[in-house]
mmCIF file of C-alpha atoms in Angstrom:
data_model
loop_
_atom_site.group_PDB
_atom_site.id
_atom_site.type_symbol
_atom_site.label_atom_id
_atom_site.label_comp_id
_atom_site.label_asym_id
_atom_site.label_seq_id
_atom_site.Cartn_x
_atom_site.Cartn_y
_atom_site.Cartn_z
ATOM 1 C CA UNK A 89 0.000 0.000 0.000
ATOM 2 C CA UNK A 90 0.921 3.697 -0.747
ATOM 3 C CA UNK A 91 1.227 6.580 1.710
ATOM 4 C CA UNK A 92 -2.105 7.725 -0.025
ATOM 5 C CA UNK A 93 -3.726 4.429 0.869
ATOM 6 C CA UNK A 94 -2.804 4.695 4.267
ATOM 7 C CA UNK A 95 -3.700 8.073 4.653
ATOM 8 C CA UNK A 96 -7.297 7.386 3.182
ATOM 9 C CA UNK A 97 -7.912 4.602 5.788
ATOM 10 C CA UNK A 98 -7.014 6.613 8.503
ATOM 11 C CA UNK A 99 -9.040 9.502 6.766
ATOM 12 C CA UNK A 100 -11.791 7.050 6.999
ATOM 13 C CA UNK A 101 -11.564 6.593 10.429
ATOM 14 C CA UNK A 102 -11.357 10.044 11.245
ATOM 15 C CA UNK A 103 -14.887 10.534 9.559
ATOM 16 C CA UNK A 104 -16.433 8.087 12.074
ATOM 17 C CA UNK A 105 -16.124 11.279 14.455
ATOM 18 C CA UNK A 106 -19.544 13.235 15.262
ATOM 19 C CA UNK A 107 -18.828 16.925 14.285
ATOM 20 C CA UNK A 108 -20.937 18.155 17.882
ATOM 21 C CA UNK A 109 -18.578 15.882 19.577
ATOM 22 C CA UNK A 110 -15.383 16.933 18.595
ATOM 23 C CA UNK A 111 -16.045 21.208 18.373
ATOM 24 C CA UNK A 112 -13.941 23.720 17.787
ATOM 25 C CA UNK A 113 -11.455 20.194 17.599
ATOM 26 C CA UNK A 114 -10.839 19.083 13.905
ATOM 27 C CA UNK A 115 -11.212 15.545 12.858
ATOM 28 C CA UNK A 116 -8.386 13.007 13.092
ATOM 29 C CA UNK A 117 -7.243 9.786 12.327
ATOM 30 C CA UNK A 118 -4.790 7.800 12.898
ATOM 31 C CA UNK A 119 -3.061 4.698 12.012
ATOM 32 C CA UNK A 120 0.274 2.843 12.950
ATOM 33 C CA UNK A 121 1.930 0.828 10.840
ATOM 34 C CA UNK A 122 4.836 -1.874 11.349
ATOM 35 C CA UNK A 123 7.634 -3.256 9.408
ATOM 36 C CA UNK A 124 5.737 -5.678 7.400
ATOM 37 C CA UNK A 125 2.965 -3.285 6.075
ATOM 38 C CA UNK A 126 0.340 -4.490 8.769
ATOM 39 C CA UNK A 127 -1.962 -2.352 10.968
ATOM 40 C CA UNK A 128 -1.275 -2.844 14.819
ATOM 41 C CA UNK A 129 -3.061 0.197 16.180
ATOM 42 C CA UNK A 130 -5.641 2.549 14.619
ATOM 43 C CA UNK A 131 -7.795 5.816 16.363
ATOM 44 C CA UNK A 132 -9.301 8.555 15.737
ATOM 45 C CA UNK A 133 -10.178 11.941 18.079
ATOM 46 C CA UNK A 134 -14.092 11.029 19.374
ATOM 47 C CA UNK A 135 -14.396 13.798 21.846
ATOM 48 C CA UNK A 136 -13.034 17.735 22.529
ATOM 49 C CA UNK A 137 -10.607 17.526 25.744
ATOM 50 C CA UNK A 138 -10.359 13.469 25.414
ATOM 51 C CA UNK A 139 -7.308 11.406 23.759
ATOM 52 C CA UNK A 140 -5.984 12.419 20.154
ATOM 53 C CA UNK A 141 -6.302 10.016 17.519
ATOM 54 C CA UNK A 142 -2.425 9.281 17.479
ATOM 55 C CA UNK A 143 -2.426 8.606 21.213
ATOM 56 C CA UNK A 144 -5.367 5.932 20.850
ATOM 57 C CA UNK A 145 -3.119 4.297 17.887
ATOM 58 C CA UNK A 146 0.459 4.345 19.452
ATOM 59 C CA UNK A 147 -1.754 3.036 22.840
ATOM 60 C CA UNK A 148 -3.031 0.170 20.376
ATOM 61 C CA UNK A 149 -0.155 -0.711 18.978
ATOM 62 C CA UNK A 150 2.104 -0.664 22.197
ATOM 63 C CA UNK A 151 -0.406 -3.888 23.559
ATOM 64 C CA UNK A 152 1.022 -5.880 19.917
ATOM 65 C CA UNK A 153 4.432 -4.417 20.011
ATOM 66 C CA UNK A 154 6.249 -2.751 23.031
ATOM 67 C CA UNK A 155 9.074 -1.731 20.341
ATOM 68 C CA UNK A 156 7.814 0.990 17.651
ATOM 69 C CA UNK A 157 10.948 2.147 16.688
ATOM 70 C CA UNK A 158 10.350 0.621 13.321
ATOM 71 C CA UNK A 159 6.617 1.387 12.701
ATOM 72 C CA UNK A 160 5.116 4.097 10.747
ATOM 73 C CA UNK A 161 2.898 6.644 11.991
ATOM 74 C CA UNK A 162 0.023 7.724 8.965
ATOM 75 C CA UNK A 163 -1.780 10.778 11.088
ATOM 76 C CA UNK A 164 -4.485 12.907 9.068
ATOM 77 C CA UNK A 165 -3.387 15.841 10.340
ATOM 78 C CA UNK A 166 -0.284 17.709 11.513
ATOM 79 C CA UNK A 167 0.383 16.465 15.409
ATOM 80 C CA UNK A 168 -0.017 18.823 17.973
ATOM 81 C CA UNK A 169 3.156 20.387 19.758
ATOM 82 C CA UNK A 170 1.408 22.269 22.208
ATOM 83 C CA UNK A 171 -0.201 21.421 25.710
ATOM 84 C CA UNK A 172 -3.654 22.222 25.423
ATOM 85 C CA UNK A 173 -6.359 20.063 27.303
ATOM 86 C CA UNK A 174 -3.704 16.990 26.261
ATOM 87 C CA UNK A 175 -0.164 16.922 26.239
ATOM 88 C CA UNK A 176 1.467 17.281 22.634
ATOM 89 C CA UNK A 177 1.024 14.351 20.095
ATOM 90 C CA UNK A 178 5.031 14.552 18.985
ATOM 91 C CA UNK A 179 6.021 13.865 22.623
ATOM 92 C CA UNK A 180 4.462 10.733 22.661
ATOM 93 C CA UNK A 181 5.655 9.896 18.938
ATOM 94 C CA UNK A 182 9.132 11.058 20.055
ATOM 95 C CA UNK A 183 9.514 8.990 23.387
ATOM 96 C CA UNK A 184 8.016 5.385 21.778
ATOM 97 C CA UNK A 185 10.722 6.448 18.730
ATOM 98 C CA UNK A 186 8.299 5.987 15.690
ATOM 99 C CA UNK A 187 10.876 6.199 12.834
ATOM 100 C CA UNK A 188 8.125 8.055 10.193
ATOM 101 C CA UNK A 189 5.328 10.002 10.600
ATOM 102 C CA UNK A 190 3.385 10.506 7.421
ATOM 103 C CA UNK A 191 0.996 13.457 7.106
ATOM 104 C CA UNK A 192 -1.945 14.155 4.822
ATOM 105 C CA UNK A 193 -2.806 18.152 5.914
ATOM 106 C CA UNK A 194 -1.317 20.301 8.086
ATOM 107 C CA UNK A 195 -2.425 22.036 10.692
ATOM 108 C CA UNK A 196 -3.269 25.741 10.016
ATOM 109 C CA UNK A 197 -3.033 26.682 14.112
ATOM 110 C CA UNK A 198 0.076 28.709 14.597
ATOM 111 C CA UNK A 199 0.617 27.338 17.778
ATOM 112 C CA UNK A 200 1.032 23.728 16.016
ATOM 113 C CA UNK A 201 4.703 22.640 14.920
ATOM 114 C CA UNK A 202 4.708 19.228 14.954
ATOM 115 C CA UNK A 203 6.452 19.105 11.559
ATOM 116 C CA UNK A 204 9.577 20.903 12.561
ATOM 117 C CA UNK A 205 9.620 19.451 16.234
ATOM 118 C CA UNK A 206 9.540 16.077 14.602
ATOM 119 C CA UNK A 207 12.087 16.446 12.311
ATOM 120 C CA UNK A 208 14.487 18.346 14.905
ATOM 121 C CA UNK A 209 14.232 15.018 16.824
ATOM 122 C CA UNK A 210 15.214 12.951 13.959
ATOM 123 C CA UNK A 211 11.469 11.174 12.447
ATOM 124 C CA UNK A 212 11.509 11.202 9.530
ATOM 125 C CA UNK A 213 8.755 12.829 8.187
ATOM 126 C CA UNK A 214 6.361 12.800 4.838
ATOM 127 C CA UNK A 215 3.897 15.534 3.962
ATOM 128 C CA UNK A 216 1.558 14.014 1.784
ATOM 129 C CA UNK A 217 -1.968 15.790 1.676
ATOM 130 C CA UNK A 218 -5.213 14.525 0.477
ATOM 131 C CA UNK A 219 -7.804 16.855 -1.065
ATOM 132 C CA UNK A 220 -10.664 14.701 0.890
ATOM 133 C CA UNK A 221 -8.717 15.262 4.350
ATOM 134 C CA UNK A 222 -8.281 19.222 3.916
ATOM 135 C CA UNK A 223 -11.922 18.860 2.887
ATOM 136 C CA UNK A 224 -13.190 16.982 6.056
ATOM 137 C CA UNK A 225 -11.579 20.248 8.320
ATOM 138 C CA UNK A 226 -13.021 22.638 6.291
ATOM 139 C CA UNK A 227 -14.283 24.423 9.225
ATOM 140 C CA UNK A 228 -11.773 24.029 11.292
ATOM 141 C CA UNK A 229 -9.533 25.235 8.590
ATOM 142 C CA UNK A 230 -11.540 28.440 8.092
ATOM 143 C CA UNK A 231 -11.607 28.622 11.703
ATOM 144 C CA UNK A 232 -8.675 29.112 12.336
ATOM 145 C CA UNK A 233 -7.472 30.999 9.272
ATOM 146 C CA UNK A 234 -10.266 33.437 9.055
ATOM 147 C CA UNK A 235 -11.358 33.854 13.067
ATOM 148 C CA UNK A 236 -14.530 32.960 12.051
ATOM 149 C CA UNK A 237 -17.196 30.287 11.887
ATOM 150 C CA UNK A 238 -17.839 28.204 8.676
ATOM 151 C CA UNK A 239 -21.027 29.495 6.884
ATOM 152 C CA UNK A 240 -22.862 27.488 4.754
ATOM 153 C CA UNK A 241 -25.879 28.880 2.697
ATOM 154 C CA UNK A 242 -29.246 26.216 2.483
ATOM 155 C CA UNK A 243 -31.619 27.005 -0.072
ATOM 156 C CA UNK A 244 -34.773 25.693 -2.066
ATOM 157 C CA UNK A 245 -36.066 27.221 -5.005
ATOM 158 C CA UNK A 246 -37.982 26.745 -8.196
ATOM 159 C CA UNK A 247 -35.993 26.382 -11.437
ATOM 160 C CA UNK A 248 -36.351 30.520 -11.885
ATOM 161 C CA UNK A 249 -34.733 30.711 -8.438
ATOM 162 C CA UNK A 250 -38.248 31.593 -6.458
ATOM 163 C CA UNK A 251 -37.938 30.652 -2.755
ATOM 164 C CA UNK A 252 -41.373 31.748 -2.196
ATOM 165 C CA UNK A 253 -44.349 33.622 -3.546
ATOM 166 C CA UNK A 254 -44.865 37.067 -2.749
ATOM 167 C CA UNK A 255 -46.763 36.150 0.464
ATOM 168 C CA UNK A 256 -44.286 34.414 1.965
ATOM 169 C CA UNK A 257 -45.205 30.902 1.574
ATOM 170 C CA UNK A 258 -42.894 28.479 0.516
ATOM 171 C CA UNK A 259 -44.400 25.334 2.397
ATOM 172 C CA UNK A 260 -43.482 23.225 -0.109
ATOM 173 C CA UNK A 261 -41.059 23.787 -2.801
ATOM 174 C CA UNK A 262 -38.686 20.757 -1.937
ATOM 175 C CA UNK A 263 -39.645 17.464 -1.584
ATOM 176 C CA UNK A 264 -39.128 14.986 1.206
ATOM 177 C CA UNK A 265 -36.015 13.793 -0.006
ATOM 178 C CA UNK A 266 -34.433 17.047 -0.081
ATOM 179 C CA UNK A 267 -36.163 17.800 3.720
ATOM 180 C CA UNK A 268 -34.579 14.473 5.271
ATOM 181 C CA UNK A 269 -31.237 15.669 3.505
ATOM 182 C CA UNK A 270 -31.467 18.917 5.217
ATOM 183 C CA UNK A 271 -32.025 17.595 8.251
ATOM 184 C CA UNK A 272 -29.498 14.529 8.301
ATOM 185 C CA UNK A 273 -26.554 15.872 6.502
ATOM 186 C CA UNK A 274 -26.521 19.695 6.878
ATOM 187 C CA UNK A 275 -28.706 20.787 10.376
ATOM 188 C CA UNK A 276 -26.939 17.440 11.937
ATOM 189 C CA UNK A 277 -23.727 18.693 11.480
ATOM 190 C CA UNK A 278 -24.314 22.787 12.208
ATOM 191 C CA UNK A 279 -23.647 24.411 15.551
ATOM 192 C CA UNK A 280 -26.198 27.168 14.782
ATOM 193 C CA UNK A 281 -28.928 28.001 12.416
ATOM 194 C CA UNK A 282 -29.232 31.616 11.716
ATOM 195 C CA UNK A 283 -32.284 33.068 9.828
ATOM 196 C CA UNK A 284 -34.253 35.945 10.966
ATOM 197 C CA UNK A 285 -37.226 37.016 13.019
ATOM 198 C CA UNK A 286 -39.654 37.407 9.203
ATOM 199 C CA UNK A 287 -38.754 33.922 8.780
ATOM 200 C CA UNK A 288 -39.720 32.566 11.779
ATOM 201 C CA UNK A 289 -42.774 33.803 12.598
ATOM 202 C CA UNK A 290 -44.116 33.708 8.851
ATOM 203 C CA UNK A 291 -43.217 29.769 8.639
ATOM 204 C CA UNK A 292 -43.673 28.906 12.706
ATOM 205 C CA UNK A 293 -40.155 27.180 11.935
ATOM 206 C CA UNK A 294 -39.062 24.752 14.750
ATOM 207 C CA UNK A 295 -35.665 24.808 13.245
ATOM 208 C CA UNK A 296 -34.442 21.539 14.779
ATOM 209 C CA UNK A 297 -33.599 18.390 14.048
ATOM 210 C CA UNK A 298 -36.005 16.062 13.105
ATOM 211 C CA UNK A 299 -34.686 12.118 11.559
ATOM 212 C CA UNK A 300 -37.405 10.130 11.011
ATOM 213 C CA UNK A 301 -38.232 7.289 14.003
ATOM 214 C CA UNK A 302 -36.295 9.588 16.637
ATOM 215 C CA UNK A 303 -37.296 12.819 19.281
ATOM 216 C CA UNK A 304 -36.439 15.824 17.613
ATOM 217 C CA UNK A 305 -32.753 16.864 18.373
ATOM 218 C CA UNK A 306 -32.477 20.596 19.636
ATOM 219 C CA UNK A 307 -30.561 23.290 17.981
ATOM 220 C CA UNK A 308 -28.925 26.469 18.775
ATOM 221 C CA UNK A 309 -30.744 29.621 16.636
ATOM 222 C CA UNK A 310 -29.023 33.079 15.728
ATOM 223 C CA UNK A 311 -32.245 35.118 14.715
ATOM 224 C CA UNK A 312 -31.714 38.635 13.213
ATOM 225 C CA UNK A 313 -33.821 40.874 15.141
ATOM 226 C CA UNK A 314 -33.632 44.551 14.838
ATOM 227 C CA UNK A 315 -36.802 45.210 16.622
ATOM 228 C CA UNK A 316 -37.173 42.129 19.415
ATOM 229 C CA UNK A 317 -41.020 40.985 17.881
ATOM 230 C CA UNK A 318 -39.910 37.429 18.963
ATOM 231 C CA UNK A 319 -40.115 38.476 22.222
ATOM 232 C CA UNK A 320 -43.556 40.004 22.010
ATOM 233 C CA UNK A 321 -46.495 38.039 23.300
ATOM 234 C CA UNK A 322 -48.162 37.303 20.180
ATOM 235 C CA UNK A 323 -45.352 35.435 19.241
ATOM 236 C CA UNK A 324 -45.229 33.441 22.655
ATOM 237 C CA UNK A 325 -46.539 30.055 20.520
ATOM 238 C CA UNK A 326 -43.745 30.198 18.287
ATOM 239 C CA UNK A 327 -42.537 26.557 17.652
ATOM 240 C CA UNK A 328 -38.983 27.919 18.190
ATOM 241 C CA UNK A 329 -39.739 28.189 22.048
ATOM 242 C CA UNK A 330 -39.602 24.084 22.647
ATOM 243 C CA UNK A 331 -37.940 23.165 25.824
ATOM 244 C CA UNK A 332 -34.012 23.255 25.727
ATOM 245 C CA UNK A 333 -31.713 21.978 27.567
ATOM 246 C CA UNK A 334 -28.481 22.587 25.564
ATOM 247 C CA UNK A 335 -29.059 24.900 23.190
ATOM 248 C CA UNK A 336 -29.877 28.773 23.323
ATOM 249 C CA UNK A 337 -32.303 31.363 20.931
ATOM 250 C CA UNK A 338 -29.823 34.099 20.379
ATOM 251 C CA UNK A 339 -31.177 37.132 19.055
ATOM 252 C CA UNK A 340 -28.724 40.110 17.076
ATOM 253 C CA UNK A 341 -30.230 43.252 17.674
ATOM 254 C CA UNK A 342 -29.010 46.817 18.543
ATOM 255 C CA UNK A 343 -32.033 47.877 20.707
ATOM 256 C CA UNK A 344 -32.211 47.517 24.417
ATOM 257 C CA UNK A 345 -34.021 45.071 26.033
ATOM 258 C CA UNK A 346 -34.753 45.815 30.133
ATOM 259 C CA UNK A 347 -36.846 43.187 30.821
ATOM 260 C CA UNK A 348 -35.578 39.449 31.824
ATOM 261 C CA UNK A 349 -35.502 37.086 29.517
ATOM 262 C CA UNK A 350 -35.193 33.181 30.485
ATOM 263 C CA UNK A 351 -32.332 31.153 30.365
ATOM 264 C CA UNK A 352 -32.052 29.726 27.270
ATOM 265 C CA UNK A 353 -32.773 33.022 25.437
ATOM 266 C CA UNK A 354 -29.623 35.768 25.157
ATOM 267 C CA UNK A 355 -29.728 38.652 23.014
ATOM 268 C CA UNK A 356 -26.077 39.716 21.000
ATOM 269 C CA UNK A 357 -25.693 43.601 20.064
ATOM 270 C CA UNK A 358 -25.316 43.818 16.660
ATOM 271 C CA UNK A 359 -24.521 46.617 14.537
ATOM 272 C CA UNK A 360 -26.772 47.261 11.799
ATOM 273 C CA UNK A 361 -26.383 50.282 8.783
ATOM 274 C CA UNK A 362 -29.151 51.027 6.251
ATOM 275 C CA UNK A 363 -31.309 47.759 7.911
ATOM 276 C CA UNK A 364 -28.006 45.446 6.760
ATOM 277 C CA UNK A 365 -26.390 43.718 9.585
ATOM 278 C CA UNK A 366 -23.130 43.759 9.984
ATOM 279 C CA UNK A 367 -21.134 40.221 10.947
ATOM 280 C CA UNK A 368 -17.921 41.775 11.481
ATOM 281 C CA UNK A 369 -17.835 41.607 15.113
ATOM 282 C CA UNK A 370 -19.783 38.733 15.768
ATOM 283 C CA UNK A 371 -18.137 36.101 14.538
ATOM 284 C CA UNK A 372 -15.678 36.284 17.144
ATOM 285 C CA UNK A 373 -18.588 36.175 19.643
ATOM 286 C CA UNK A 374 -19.516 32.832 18.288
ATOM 287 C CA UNK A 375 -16.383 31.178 17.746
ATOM 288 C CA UNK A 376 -16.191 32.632 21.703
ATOM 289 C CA UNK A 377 -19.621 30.134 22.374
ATOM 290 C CA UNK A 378 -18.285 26.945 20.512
ATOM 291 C CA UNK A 379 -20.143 28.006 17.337
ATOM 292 C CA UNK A 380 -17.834 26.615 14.522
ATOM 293 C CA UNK A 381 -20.099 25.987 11.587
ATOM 294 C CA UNK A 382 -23.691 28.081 10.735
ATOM 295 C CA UNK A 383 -26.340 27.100 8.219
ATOM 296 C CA UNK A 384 -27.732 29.915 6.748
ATOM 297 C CA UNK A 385 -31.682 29.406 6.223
ATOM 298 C CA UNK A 386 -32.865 32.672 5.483
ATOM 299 C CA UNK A 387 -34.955 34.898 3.060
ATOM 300 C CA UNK A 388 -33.204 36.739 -0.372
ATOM 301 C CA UNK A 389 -31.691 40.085 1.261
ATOM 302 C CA UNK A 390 -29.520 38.289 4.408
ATOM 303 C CA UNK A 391 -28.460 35.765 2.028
ATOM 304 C CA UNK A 392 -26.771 38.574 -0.320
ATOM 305 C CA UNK A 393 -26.067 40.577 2.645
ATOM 306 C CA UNK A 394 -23.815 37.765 3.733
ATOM 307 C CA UNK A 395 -22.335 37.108 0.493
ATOM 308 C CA UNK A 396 -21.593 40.740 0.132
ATOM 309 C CA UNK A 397 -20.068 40.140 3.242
ATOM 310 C CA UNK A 398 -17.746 37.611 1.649
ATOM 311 C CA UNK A 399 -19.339 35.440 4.480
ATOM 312 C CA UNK A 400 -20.499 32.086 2.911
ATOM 313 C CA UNK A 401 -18.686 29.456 2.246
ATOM 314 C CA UNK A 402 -20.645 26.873 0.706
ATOM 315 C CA UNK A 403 -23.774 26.973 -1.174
ATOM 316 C CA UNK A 404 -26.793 23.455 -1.238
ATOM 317 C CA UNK A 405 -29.152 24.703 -3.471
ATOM 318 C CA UNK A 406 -32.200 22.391 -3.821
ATOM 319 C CA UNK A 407 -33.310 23.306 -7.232
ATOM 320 C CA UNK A 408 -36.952 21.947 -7.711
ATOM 321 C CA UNK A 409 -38.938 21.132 -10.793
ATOM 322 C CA UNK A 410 -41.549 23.965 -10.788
ATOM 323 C CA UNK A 411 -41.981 27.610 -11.571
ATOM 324 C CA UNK A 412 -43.376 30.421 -9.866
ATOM 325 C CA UNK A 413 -43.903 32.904 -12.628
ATOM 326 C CA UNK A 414 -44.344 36.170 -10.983
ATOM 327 C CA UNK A 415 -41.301 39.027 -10.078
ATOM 328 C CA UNK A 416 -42.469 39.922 -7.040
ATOM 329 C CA UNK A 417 -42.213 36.318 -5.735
ATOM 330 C CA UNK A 418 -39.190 36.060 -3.692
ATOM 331 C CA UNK A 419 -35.632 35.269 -4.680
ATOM 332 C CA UNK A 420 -33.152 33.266 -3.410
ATOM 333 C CA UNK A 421 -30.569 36.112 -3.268
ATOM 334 C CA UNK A 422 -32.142 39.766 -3.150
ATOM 335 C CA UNK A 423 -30.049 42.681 -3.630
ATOM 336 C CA UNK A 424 -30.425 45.812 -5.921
ATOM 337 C CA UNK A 425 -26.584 47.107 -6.099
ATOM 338 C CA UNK A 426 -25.561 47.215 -10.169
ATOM 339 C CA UNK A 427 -23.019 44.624 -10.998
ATOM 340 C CA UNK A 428 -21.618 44.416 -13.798
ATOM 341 C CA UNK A 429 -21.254 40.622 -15.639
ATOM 342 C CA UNK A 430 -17.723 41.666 -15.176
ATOM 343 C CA UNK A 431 -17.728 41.741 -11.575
ATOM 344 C CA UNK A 432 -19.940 38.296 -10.927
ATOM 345 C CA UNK A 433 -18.892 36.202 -8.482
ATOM 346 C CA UNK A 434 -17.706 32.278 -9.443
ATOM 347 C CA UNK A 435 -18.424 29.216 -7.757
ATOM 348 C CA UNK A 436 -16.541 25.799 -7.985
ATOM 349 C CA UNK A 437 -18.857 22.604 -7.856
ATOM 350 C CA UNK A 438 -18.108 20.741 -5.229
ATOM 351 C CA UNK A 439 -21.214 17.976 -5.303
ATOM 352 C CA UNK A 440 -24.484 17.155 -7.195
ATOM 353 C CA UNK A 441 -27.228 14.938 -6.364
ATOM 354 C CA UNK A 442 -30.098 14.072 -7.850
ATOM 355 C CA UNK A 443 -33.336 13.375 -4.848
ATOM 356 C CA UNK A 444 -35.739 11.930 -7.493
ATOM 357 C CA UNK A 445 -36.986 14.793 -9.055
ATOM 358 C CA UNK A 446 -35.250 18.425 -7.333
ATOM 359 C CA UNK A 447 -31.619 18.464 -8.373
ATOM 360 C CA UNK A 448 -29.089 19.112 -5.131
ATOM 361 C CA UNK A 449 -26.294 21.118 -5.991
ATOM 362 C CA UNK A 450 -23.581 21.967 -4.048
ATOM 363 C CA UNK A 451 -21.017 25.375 -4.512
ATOM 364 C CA UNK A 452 -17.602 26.406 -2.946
ATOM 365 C CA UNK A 453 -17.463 30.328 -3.187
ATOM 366 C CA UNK A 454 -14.560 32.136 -5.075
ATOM 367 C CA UNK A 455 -14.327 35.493 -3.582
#
């Protein structure tokens, strides 16, 4: 087997992680190797503040083989060098005297030089990084690089790019396919939804998790709020207001609130010019309350607001087989600044999917 194979098995590993688990951590694998080519240990990192996945492998191993000195370590991502809520990774790999350490990303956390701190004690060391692996960290990645949480923009729309009529209703465009995607793949593996206050209480959104056969799974909510009406007492039924126990309703707003508000409810000051909220110091804010990845389900003008922002990352847009022929119905991305066909904006594919009949696409943003 090649490096690449290696890497891809402990890449596979590293996958079996659950994203809520491991926050703001990234996911690892690892996998050690002997002389002959077999595998005598294997881990990946299952929970934030609990053993790295090259310290469940070497651990592994050590019960086959008290001697390493001749195995290779294949590790995902660059070890850690610095004491954090574990000791550092290339202490451990240092003291058992792993002769190779093979790497398929590296770690974009300046406090991390496992690379150099290897090689200064003499492992020899291979870089050799998979596209899938820097994939699987994208948010740490962004993270760390832009001090900022991972935003990824959910959408369904008709072919013409309606999200809704001109009412408001949009209950349903999608079909169930698309909905159990939504709630599987993209809410199961978000820290935060955030949408605003018109979308709420026009839809009565829940904006949970819901898997078919199993209790709905509770989700933090960012709701953009200028004015507070969630917190007015006609909107006391909203289905937003379900009982949680780990998650909170936090609401960005630049008004003053005097009155208490219960436990699970926090309002953010935001700063807001010409009714466009401004992210720029927010994200901080969230990173600050373990929120590493946001899906965006919102209305036309917050979803260009944010992309103006150079905010998203990633685009799923459910495009479904029907048309709602009328201009003032409401589009995906509202915004009514002149640019020029010079000036658009590119996309790279990253994934398509076909859910019998709506077509799920999926777009990295170029900015």
């Amino acid at each position: 087997m090649t490096s690449a194979n290696y890497l891809h098995t402990a890449y596979l590993l590293a996958k079996k992680a659950n994203s809520s688990n491991i926050r703001p951590n990234p996911f690892v694998g690892a996998i050690v190797v002997d002389h002959n080519g077999q595998i005598i240990g294997e881990g990946y990192h299952q929970k934030a503040g609990e053993a790295h996945a090259e310290v469940i492998a070497i651990n592994q191993a050590l019960l086959k083989n008290m001697d390493l000195s001749s195995c290779t370590l294949y590790v995902t991502l660059e070890p850690c060098s610095h004491t954090g809520k574990t000791p550092p990774c290339t202490n451990l790999i240092i003291e058992h005297k792993i002769q190779k350490v093979v790497i398929g990303s590296m770690d974009p956390n300046p406090l991390v030089s496992g690379v150099n701190i290897l090689t200064d004690a003499g492992v020899d060391v291979e870089i050799c990084v998979l596209p899938e692996i820097v994939e699987l960290n994208s948010t740490f990645n962004i993270n760390q690089i832009n001090k900022r949480p991972k935003y990824v923009l959910k959408s369904a729309s008709t072919i013409n790019g309606k999200i809704a009529d001109r009412l408001g209703n949009s209950k349903w465009i999608s079909n169930e396919e698309s909905r159990n995607y939504v709630h599987q793949v993209l809410r199961s593996n978000t820290d935060a939804i955030l949408t605003t206050a018109n979308t709420i209480i026009k839809d009565n959104a829940t904006m949970n998790i819901r898997l078919a056969d199993a209790e709905p799974t509770e989700l933090n909510l960012i709701i953009v709020d200028r004015t507070l009406s969630i917190l007015s007492s006609e909107n006391e039924g909203l289905g937003i207001f379900y009982d949680r126990k780990f998650t909170k309703i936090y609401l960005l707003t630049d008004q003053k609130y005097a009155d208490t508000l219960p436990q699970h409810i926090e309002i953010i000051k935001a700063n807001f010019s010409e009714g466009t909220i401004n992210f720029g110091g927010l994200n901080e804010i969230f990173l600050r309350k373990n929120i590493c990845e946001i899906l965006v389900e919102a209305g036309g003008k917050l979803n260009a607001s944010l992309i103006k922002q150079q905010l998203i990352d990633e685009m799923v847009l459910f495009v479904c087989p029907s048309l709602l022929l009328d201009n003032e119905a409401i589009n995906v991305l509202n915004d009514s600044t002149f640019q020029s066909i010079e000036n658009k904006l590119q996309l790279k594919l990253i994934e398509s999917r076909q859910m019998n009949d709506d077509l799920m696409i999926k777009y990295k943003l170029l900015y």
